[in-house]
Short mmCIF file of C-alpha atoms and ligand atoms in Angstrom, two decimals:
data_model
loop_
_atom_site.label_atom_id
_atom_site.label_comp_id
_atom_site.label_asym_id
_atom_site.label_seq_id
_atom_site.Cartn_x
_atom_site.Cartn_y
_atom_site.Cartn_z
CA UNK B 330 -2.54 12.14 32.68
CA UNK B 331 -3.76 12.60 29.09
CA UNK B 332 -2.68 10.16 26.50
CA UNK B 333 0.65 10.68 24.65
CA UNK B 334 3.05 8.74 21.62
CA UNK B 335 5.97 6.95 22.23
CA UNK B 336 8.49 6.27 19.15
CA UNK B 337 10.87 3.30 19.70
CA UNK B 338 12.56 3.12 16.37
CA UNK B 339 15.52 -0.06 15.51
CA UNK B 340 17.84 1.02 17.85
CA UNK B 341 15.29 1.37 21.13
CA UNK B 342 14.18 -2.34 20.23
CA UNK B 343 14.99 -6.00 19.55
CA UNK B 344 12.03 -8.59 19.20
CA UNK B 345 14.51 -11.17 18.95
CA UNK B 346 17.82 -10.32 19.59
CA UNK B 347 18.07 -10.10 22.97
CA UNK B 348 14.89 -10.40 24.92
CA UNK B 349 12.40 -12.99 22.70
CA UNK B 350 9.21 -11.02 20.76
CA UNK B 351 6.47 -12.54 23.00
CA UNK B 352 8.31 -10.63 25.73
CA UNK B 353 9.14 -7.65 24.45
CA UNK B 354 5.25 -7.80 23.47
CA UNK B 355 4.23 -8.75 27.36
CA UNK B 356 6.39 -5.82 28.96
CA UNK B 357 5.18 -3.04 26.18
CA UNK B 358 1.77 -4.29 26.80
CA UNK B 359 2.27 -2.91 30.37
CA UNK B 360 3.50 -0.10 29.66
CA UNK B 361 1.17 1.08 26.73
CA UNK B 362 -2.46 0.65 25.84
CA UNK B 363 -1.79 0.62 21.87
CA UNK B 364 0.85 -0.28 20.03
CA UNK B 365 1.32 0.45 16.00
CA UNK B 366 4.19 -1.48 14.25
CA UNK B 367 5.73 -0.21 11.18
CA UNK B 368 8.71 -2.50 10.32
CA UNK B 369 9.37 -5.14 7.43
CA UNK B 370 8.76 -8.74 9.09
CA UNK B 371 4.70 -9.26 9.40
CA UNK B 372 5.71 -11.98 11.83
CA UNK B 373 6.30 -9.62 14.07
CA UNK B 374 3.32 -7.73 14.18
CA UNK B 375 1.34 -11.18 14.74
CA UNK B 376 3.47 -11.48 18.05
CA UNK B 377 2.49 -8.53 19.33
CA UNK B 378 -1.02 -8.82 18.33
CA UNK B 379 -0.91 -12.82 20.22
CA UNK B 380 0.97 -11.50 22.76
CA UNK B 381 0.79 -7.68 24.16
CA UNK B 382 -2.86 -7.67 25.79
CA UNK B 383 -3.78 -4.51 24.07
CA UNK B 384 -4.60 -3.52 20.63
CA UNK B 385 -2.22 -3.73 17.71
CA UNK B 386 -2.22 -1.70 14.50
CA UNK B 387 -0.37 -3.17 11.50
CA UNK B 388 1.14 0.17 10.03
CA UNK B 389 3.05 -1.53 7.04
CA UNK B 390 4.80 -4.80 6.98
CA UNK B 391 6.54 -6.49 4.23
CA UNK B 392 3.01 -8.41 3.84
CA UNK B 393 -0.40 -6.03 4.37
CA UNK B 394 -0.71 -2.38 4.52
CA UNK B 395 -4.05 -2.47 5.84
CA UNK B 396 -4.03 0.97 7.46
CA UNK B 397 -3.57 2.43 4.26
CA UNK B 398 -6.84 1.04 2.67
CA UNK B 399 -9.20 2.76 4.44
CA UNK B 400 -7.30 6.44 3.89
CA UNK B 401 -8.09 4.72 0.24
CA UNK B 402 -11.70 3.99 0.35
CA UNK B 403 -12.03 7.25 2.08
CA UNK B 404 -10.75 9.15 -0.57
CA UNK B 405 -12.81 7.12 -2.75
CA UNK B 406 -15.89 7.25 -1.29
CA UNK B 407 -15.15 11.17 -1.25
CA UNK B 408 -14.80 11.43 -4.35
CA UNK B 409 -17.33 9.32 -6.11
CA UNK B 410 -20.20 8.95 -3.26
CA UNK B 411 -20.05 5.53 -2.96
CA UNK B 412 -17.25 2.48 -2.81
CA UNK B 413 -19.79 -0.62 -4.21
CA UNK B 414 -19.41 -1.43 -8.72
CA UNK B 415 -16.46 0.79 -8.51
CA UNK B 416 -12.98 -0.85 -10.48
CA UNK B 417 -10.01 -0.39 -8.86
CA UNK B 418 -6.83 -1.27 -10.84
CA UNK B 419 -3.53 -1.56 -8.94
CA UNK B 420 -0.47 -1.21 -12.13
CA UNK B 421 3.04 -2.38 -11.44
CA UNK B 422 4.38 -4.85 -8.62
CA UNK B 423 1.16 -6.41 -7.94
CA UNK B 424 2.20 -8.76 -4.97
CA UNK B 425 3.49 -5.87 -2.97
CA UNK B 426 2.20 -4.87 0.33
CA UNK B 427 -0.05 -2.62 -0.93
CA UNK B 428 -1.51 -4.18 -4.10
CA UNK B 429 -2.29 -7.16 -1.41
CA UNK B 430 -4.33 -4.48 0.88
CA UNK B 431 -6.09 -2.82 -1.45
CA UNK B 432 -7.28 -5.87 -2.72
CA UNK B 433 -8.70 -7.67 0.34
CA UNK B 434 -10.16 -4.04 1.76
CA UNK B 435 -11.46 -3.03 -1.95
CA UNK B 436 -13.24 -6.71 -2.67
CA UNK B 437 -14.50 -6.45 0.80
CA UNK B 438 -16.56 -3.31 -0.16
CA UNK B 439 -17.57 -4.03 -3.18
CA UNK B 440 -15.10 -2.52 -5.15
CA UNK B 441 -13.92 -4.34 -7.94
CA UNK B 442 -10.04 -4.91 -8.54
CA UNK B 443 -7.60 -6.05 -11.77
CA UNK B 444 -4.40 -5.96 -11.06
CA UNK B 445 -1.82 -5.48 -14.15
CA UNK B 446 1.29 -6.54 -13.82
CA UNK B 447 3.45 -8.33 -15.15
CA UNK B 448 3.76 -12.66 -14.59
CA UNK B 449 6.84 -12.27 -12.18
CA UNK B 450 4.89 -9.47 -10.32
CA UNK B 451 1.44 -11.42 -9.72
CA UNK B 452 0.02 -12.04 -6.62
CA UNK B 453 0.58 -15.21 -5.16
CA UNK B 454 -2.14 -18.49 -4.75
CA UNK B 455 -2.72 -17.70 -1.27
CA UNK B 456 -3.59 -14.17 -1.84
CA UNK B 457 -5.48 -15.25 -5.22
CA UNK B 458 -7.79 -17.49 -2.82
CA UNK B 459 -8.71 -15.30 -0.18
CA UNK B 460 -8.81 -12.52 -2.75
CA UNK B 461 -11.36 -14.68 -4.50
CA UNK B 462 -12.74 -15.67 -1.25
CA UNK B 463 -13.90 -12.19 -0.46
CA UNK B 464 -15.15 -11.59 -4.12
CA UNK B 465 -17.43 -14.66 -3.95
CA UNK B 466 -18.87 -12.65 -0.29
CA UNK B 467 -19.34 -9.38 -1.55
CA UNK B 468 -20.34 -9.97 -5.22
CA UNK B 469 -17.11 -7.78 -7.11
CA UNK B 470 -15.36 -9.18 -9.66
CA UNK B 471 -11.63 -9.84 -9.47
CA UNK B 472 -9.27 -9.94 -12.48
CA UNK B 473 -5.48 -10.17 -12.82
CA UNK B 474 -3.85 -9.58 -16.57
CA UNK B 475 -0.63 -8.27 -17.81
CA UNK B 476 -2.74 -6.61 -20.72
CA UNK B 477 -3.49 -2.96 -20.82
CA UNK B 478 -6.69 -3.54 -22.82
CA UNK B 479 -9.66 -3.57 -20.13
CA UNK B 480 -8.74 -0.51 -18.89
CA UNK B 481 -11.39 1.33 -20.24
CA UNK B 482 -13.41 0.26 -17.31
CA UNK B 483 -11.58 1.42 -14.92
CA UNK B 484 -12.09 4.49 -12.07
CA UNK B 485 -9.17 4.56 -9.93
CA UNK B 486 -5.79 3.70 -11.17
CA UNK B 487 -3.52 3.16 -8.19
CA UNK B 488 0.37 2.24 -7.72
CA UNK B 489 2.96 2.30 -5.79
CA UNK B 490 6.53 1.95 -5.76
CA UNK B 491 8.38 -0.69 -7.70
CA UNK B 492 10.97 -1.91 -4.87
CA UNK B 493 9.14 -1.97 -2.11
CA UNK B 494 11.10 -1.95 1.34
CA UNK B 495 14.12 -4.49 2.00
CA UNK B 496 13.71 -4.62 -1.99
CA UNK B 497 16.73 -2.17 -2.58
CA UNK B 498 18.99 -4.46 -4.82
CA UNK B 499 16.19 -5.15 -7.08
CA UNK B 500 15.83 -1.76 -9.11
CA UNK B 501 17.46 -2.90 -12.15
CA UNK B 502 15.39 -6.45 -12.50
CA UNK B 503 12.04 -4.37 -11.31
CA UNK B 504 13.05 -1.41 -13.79
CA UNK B 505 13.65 -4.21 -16.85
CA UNK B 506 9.75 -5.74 -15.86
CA UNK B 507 8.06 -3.04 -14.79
CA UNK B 508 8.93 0.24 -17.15
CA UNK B 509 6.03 -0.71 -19.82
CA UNK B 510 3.46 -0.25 -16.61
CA UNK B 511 4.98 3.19 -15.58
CA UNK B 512 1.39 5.15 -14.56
CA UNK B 513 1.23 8.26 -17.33
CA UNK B 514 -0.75 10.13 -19.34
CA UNK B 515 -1.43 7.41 -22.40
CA UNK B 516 -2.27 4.71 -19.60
CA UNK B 517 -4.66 7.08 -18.25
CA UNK B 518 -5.90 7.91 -21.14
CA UNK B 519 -7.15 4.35 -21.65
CA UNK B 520 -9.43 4.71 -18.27
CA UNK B 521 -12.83 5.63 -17.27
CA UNK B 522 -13.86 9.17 -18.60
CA UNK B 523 -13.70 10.27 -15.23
CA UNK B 524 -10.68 8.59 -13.41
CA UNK B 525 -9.04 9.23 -10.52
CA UNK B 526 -5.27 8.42 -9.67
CA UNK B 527 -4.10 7.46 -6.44
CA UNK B 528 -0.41 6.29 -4.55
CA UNK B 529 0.50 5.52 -1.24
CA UNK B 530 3.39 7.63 -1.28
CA UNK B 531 6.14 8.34 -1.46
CA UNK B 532 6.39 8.18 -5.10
CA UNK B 533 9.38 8.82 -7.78
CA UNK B 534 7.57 10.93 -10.06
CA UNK B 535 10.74 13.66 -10.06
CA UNK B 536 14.02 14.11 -9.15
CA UNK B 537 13.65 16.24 -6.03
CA UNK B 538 14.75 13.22 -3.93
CA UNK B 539 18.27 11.83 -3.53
CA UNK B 540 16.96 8.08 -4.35
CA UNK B 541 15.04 9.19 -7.61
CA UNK B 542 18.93 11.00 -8.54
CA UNK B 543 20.78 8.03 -7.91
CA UNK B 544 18.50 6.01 -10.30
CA UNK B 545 18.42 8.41 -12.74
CA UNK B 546 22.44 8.40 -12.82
CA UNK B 547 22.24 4.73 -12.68
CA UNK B 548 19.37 3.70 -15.05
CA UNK B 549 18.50 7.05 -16.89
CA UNK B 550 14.79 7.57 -15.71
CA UNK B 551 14.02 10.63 -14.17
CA UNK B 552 10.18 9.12 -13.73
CA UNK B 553 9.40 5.39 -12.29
CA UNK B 554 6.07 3.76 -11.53
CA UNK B 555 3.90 7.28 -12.38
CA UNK B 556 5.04 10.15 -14.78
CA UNK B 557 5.24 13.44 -12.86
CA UNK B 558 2.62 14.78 -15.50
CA UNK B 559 -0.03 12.38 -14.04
CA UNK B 560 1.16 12.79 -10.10
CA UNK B 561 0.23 16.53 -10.58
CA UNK B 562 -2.61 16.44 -12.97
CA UNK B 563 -6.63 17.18 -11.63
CA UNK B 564 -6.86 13.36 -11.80
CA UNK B 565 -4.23 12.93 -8.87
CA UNK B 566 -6.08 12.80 -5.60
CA UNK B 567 -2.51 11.52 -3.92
CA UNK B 568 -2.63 14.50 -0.91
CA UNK B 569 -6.30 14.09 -0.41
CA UNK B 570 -5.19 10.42 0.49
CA UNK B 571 -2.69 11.18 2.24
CA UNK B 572 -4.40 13.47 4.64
CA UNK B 573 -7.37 10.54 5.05
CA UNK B 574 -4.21 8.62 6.53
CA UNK B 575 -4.47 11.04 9.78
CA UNK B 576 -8.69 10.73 10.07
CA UNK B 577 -8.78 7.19 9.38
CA UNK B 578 -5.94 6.33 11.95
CA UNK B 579 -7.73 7.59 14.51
CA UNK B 580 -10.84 6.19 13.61
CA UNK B 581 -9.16 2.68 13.89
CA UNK B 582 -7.96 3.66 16.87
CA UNK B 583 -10.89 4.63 18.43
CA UNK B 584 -12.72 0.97 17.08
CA UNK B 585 -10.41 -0.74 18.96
CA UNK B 586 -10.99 -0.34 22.11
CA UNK B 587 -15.26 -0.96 21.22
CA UNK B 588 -13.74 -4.08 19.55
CA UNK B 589 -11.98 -6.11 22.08
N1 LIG T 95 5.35 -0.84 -0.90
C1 LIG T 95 5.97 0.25 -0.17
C2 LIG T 95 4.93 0.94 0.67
C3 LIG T 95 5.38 2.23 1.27
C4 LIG T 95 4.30 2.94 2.07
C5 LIG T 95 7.10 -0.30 0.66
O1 LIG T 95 6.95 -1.35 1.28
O2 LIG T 95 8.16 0.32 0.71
#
């Protein structure tokens, strides 16, 4: 029989509610031989890794987005030829799930990372120490400031979005700290000659969505955390990222099972 996905989405599953997470994880560890969890609570995710037998892939959790870093340093390494002296800077809420990721799988390589944001949007001490852990290892510098002034080093401005999932009441707190770090042209501008921009995705760089309206009726901005002007300019490399997410999946994939 040849291999084949199986979606259980909120409604097919508990870990919790009924039947406990360790044996949820037991019974799909029968039934599967990998399992990827994209949900909000990174606890969960550990259970299944601790508990299901077979490999587990951490695709997004309140905490990490690891999966997403190496579509990242894929595109990067693309694009420039190499990963090792380049600076990453992650702009906006800089304790997010992604800003974390990108930081650990960036300093890992070589890469290294400032993250601007703004005090309330920092990453925490225990991401600061393993951040710096992995730093110390690989010999790249990491740098956190709320000022817009080293920028000039920079090669690859990244963000994200500013309310991140389970985040939804927070748009008018995140809007008030965050709309001075809004990704566009002048920020750019400040860069590396030859800079690249990159986003997870999705991003509210328009109002083609029925989230980005909604704000816009609510707050005014038709733009958040990156201008459309810079989303579509020759700098943007979002949809070359994006399609790394499918190669670089299956490369993990495949690692697992020479891993374990
Ligand atoms: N920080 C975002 C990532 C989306 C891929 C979120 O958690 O919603």
């Amino acid at each position: 029989m040849g291999a084949h996905p199986e979606y259980l989405g909120q409604s097919d599953i508990q870990f919790g509610k009924k039947e406990s997470l360790e044996d949820t994880a037991k019974v799909l560890g029968r039934m599967f031989d990998g399992i990827e969890y994209r949900g909000s609570n990174h606890a969960v995710v550990e259970g299944l890794a601790k508990h299901a037998g077979v490999p587990v892939w951490n695709g997004l959790t309140d905490k990490w987005h690891p999966t997403q870093m190496f579509a990242d340093l894929l595109t990067m390494k693309e694009h420039f030829g190499y990963l090792k002296g380049l600076t990453v800077c992650f702009v906006g809420d800089g304790r997010n799930n992604v800003a974390n990721s990108l930081t650990i799988g960036c300093l890992k390589v070589g890469i290294n990372v400032m993250i601007l944001a703004p005090k309330k949007l920092q990453p925490d001490v225990e991401l600061t120490e393993l951040a710096q852990q992995c730093a110390k290892k690989s010999g790249a510098s990491y740098f956190i400031t709320e000022e817009q002034s080293a920028l000039n080093t920079v090669d690859v401005v990244y963000t994200d979005v500013w309310v991140s999932m389970g985040e939804e009441s927070l748009y008018e707190e995140r809007i008030t700290l965050l709309h001075k770090y809004q990704v566009n042209q002048t920020l750019m501008d400040k860069t590396g000659k030859n800079s690249i921009f990159l986003h997870c995705l999705p991003a509210f760089h328009d109002l083609e969505t029925t989230v980005a309206q909604k704000i816009q009726r609510q707050y005014g901005l038709s733009e958040l955390e990156v201008s459309d002007e810079v989303f579509r300019s020759e700098a943007s490399l979002v949809y070359d990222q994006a399609e790394n997410r499918l190669h670089t999946i299956k490369a993990i994939m495949v690692a697992s099972y020479y891993t374990i």
